[in-house]
Amino acid sequence: MSIETRHAIHWREAETFDTEALRENFLVPGLLVPGALNVTYTHYDRLMLAGAVPLGEPLAFTEAHAQLVGSEHHLARRELGLVNIGGPGRITADGTTFDLGFQDALYLGSGTADVTFASVDPANPAKFYINTAPAHARHPARHITKEAAKAVPLGSQETANKRTIFQYLHPDVLPTCQLVMGLTRLESGSVWNTMPAHTHDRRMEAYLYFELPENAFTVHLMGRPEATRHLVVRNEEAIVSPPWSIHCGAGTTSYAFIWSMAGDNQAFTDMDMIAMQDLR
């Protein structure tokens, strides 16, 4: 188990960073490690990123995760969303069991005390990508299958960005306090995500890229539109995107990624679009 904290960075400071400093502050590798529950707690809207890959024994939030947020247990005043990108998994929350297949999601409301993460078959372990965020209201737990998510097709082959957005934790699917979460899958031959680019100053965002072959990567663009930077991101690595930053990229092949947001509102379309000619 590892617990890391990431502090918020102003764009003035970020624009002085070299490659290593950019990676140290905005790239989150090593979340999905077999047999571990690893956590990165950010000061961007207090969003927490975590990965759990249970093997023979279930994994669980511990006293250390409670202390991280200053509560009697981790979800005392937080809500949780997760997506399974591995083999069949099982979540037990306060005695209720949820069986999750590949690309199924789960929402747990604030006040949930005991949560364990297990794989149905340790030889084909589940891979739970998890986010938690502060919550000031409690909403009921819900298992969201891929079929129950709201599917939104976007893009075209001509612009190399034909993709489907699956909205899991979204006001059109279920109520949450602030956490919004979904998954985007690019079709074969498409490599660009979130282009034209945008920012949303009222929310932060995080990405987890996955289904990238070992010799492939994405070039993730970040920074202010007039002063962009880039990060090379490999399979199952995450990105923390501040509200002042664009967040888009292109891969050496097609891929998928999980996106999540926290902040002032849940309006998916509340964004400030950037004209293509304004990117530098």
XYZ file of C-alpha atoms in Angstrom:
280
model
C 0.000 0.000 0.000
C 1.228 3.484 -0.862
C -0.276 6.876 -0.041
C 0.959 10.001 -1.817
C -0.168 13.629 -1.624
C -0.097 16.068 -4.538
C -0.340 19.787 -3.779
C -1.940 22.300 -6.123
C 0.396 24.099 -8.542
C -0.132 27.578 -10.011
C 0.325 27.902 -13.775
C 3.144 30.435 -13.269
C 5.141 27.815 -11.401
C 4.195 25.004 -13.782
C 5.519 26.977 -16.754
C 9.015 26.939 -15.201
C 9.049 23.115 -14.867
C 11.274 20.814 -16.856
C 10.075 17.386 -17.988
C 10.884 15.677 -14.710
C 9.098 18.307 -12.610
C 6.019 18.145 -14.843
C 5.911 14.362 -14.445
C 6.461 14.573 -10.696
C 3.537 16.949 -10.225
C 0.964 15.896 -12.840
C 1.626 12.258 -13.811
C 0.424 9.500 -11.464
C 2.027 6.132 -12.271
C 1.801 2.910 -10.309
C -1.814 3.009 -9.143
C -2.751 -0.449 -10.448
C -0.241 -2.803 -8.826
C -1.128 -6.488 -8.253
C -1.958 -7.162 -4.613
C -1.994 -3.503 -3.586
C -4.325 -0.593 -2.868
C -2.421 2.555 -3.851
C -3.670 6.094 -3.291
C -2.811 9.588 -4.520
C -4.609 12.375 -2.625
C -4.711 15.678 -4.499
C -5.384 19.225 -3.357
C -7.294 19.855 -6.593
C -10.869 19.883 -5.265
C -9.624 17.209 -2.796
C -10.065 14.468 -5.417
C -8.404 11.179 -4.515
C -7.164 8.729 -7.147
C -6.649 5.090 -6.168
C -6.115 1.691 -7.701
C -6.900 -1.723 -6.199
C -5.823 -5.006 -7.788
C -6.790 -7.737 -5.273
C -5.245 -11.172 -5.602
C -5.762 -13.955 -3.037
C -6.966 -11.705 -0.211
C -9.418 -8.792 -0.414
C -8.075 -5.265 -0.082
C -9.708 -2.634 2.121
C -9.522 0.969 3.220
C -7.559 1.166 6.475
C -7.015 3.532 9.368
C -4.358 5.279 7.262
C -6.964 6.147 4.616
C -9.250 7.501 7.343
C -6.444 9.623 8.788
C -5.692 10.955 5.292
C -9.036 12.784 5.302
C -9.300 13.330 9.071
C -12.369 11.122 9.539
C -13.363 8.012 11.455
C -13.369 6.149 8.140
C -12.414 7.175 4.610
C -15.954 7.634 3.275
C -17.419 9.270 6.377
C -17.761 12.541 4.431
C -16.720 11.419 0.956
C -18.352 9.642 -1.978
C -16.717 6.993 -4.156
C -16.821 6.083 -7.813
C -14.905 3.265 -9.464
C -14.626 1.433 -12.773
C -13.388 -2.136 -13.178
C -10.980 -2.531 -16.126
C -9.847 -6.061 -15.239
C -11.361 -9.469 -14.548
C -14.576 -10.071 -12.586
C -14.523 -8.274 -9.251
C -16.527 -8.102 -6.057
C -17.038 -5.096 -3.798
C -18.549 -5.457 -0.325
C -19.848 -2.223 1.210
C -21.352 -2.353 4.700
C -22.415 -5.957 4.103
C -23.867 -5.468 0.612
C -22.052 -7.255 -2.215
C -21.697 -5.926 -5.763
C -20.304 -8.129 -8.554
C -18.649 -6.071 -11.275
C -17.663 -7.221 -14.742
C -15.295 -5.538 -17.158
C -16.133 -1.854 -17.637
C -18.799 -1.910 -14.896
C -18.859 0.999 -12.438
C -19.937 1.408 -8.816
C -21.035 4.417 -6.794
C -20.942 4.475 -2.978
C -22.397 7.373 -1.027
C -20.879 9.160 1.933
C -21.148 7.422 5.274
C -20.214 3.999 3.928
C -18.005 2.569 6.664
C -16.557 -0.768 5.536
C -15.439 -1.349 1.943
C -13.480 -4.331 0.617
C -12.234 -5.037 -2.898
C -11.883 -8.634 -4.136
C -11.243 -10.564 -7.349
C -13.507 -13.465 -8.263
C -10.506 -15.254 -9.818
C -7.071 -14.178 -8.531
C -5.541 -15.558 -11.742
C -7.587 -12.974 -13.653
C -7.731 -10.161 -11.116
C -10.084 -7.227 -11.122
C -8.517 -3.802 -11.646
C -10.500 -1.170 -9.794
C -9.716 2.444 -10.674
C -11.189 4.488 -7.818
C -11.942 8.145 -7.146
C -13.288 9.684 -3.948
C -14.297 13.295 -3.335
C -15.851 15.308 -0.491
C -19.618 14.880 -0.228
C -22.097 16.990 1.732
C -25.120 14.834 0.962
C -25.624 11.082 0.943
C -26.920 9.254 -2.128
C -27.674 5.529 -2.460
C -25.127 3.022 -3.730
C -25.561 1.851 -7.286
C -23.937 -0.638 -9.656
C -23.790 0.813 -13.189
C -23.144 -1.606 -16.035
C -21.695 -0.500 -19.355
C -25.175 -0.940 -20.845
C -26.721 1.330 -18.189
C -24.221 4.126 -18.814
C -25.239 6.942 -21.135
C -23.356 6.383 -24.428
C -22.508 9.512 -26.442
C -20.811 8.983 -29.847
C -18.513 11.797 -30.971
C -15.935 12.611 -33.623
C -15.174 11.066 -36.992
C -12.577 8.933 -38.740
C -11.646 11.923 -40.901
C -10.454 13.843 -37.841
C -8.952 10.718 -36.184
C -11.143 11.150 -33.095
C -14.126 8.825 -33.543
C -15.025 7.730 -30.030
C -17.792 6.868 -27.612
C -18.133 8.537 -24.230
C -19.765 6.357 -21.558
C -21.165 8.549 -18.778
C -21.418 6.522 -15.534
C -21.520 8.973 -12.637
C -23.508 11.690 -14.355
C -26.726 13.583 -13.514
C -28.495 11.846 -16.419
C -27.689 8.433 -14.904
C -27.703 8.792 -11.114
C -27.396 11.452 -8.409
C -24.049 12.171 -6.749
C -22.903 15.052 -4.581
C -20.163 16.358 -6.908
C -18.221 13.455 -8.427
C -18.645 12.962 -12.196
C -17.014 9.967 -13.864
C -17.011 8.192 -17.195
C -15.022 6.303 -19.793
C -14.048 7.204 -23.350
C -13.132 4.541 -25.914
C -11.552 5.471 -29.244
C -12.316 3.412 -32.310
C -9.598 1.670 -34.315
C -7.667 4.213 -36.352
C -8.626 7.146 -34.096
C -6.014 8.578 -31.739
C -7.084 12.098 -30.659
C -9.093 12.756 -27.499
C -10.785 15.980 -26.379
C -9.854 17.981 -29.455
C -10.775 20.813 -29.971
C -9.458 21.426 -26.481
C -11.153 23.157 -23.575
C -10.671 24.187 -19.976
C -13.197 24.366 -17.132
C -12.108 26.739 -14.411
C -14.863 25.549 -12.074
C -13.737 21.906 -11.991
C -10.555 19.867 -12.013
C -10.228 16.641 -13.997
C -8.227 13.429 -13.862
C -7.535 10.870 -16.591
C -6.465 7.238 -16.413
C -5.215 5.960 -19.772
C -5.468 2.207 -20.379
C -5.491 -0.474 -23.103
C -2.198 0.843 -24.449
C 0.224 -1.870 -25.659
C 3.626 -2.027 -23.975
C 5.375 -0.198 -26.819
C 2.674 2.480 -27.201
C 1.920 5.743 -25.412
C -0.174 8.879 -25.532
C 1.193 12.393 -25.775
C -0.999 14.243 -23.271
C -1.207 18.001 -23.787
C -1.581 20.201 -20.722
C -1.043 23.779 -19.612
C -2.613 27.091 -20.532
C -3.759 27.174 -24.170
C -1.155 29.833 -24.996
C 1.674 27.950 -23.222
C 1.105 24.209 -23.675
C 3.307 21.452 -22.306
C 3.193 17.709 -22.880
C 3.605 14.453 -20.983
C 4.319 11.007 -22.415
C 1.805 8.695 -20.712
C 1.912 4.900 -20.829
C -0.583 2.168 -20.016
C -2.538 2.529 -16.766
C -0.931 5.834 -15.834
C -3.062 8.736 -14.635
C -2.973 12.488 -15.150
C -4.063 15.215 -12.725
C -5.381 18.203 -14.662
C -5.748 21.557 -12.838
C -8.700 23.815 -13.697
C -6.418 26.208 -15.636
C -5.095 23.470 -17.903
C -6.260 21.979 -21.162
C -6.406 18.165 -21.162
C -6.238 16.340 -24.458
C -3.856 14.149 -26.355
C -3.002 11.775 -29.155
C -1.794 8.195 -28.995
C 0.463 6.053 -31.131
C -2.564 3.727 -31.355
C -6.191 3.744 -30.241
C -6.838 3.438 -26.496
C -9.361 4.122 -23.760
C -9.339 6.383 -20.731
C -11.393 7.027 -17.610
C -12.128 10.648 -16.788
C -13.390 12.110 -13.545
C -14.206 15.595 -12.339
C -14.918 17.367 -9.068
C -15.675 20.989 -8.325
C -18.414 23.600 -8.318
C -20.936 21.914 -10.594
C -21.765 18.757 -12.537
C -22.625 20.402 -15.856
C -20.717 18.290 -18.368
C -21.004 21.049 -20.979
C -19.726 23.811 -18.654
C -16.436 24.327 -20.441
C -14.483 27.098 -22.133
C -13.697 25.988 -25.675
C -10.318 26.856 -27.159
C -10.106 27.838 -30.825
C -7.655 25.603 -32.698
C -5.655 28.618 -33.889
C -5.189 29.808 -30.280
C -3.208 26.743 -29.146
C 0.520 27.260 -28.864
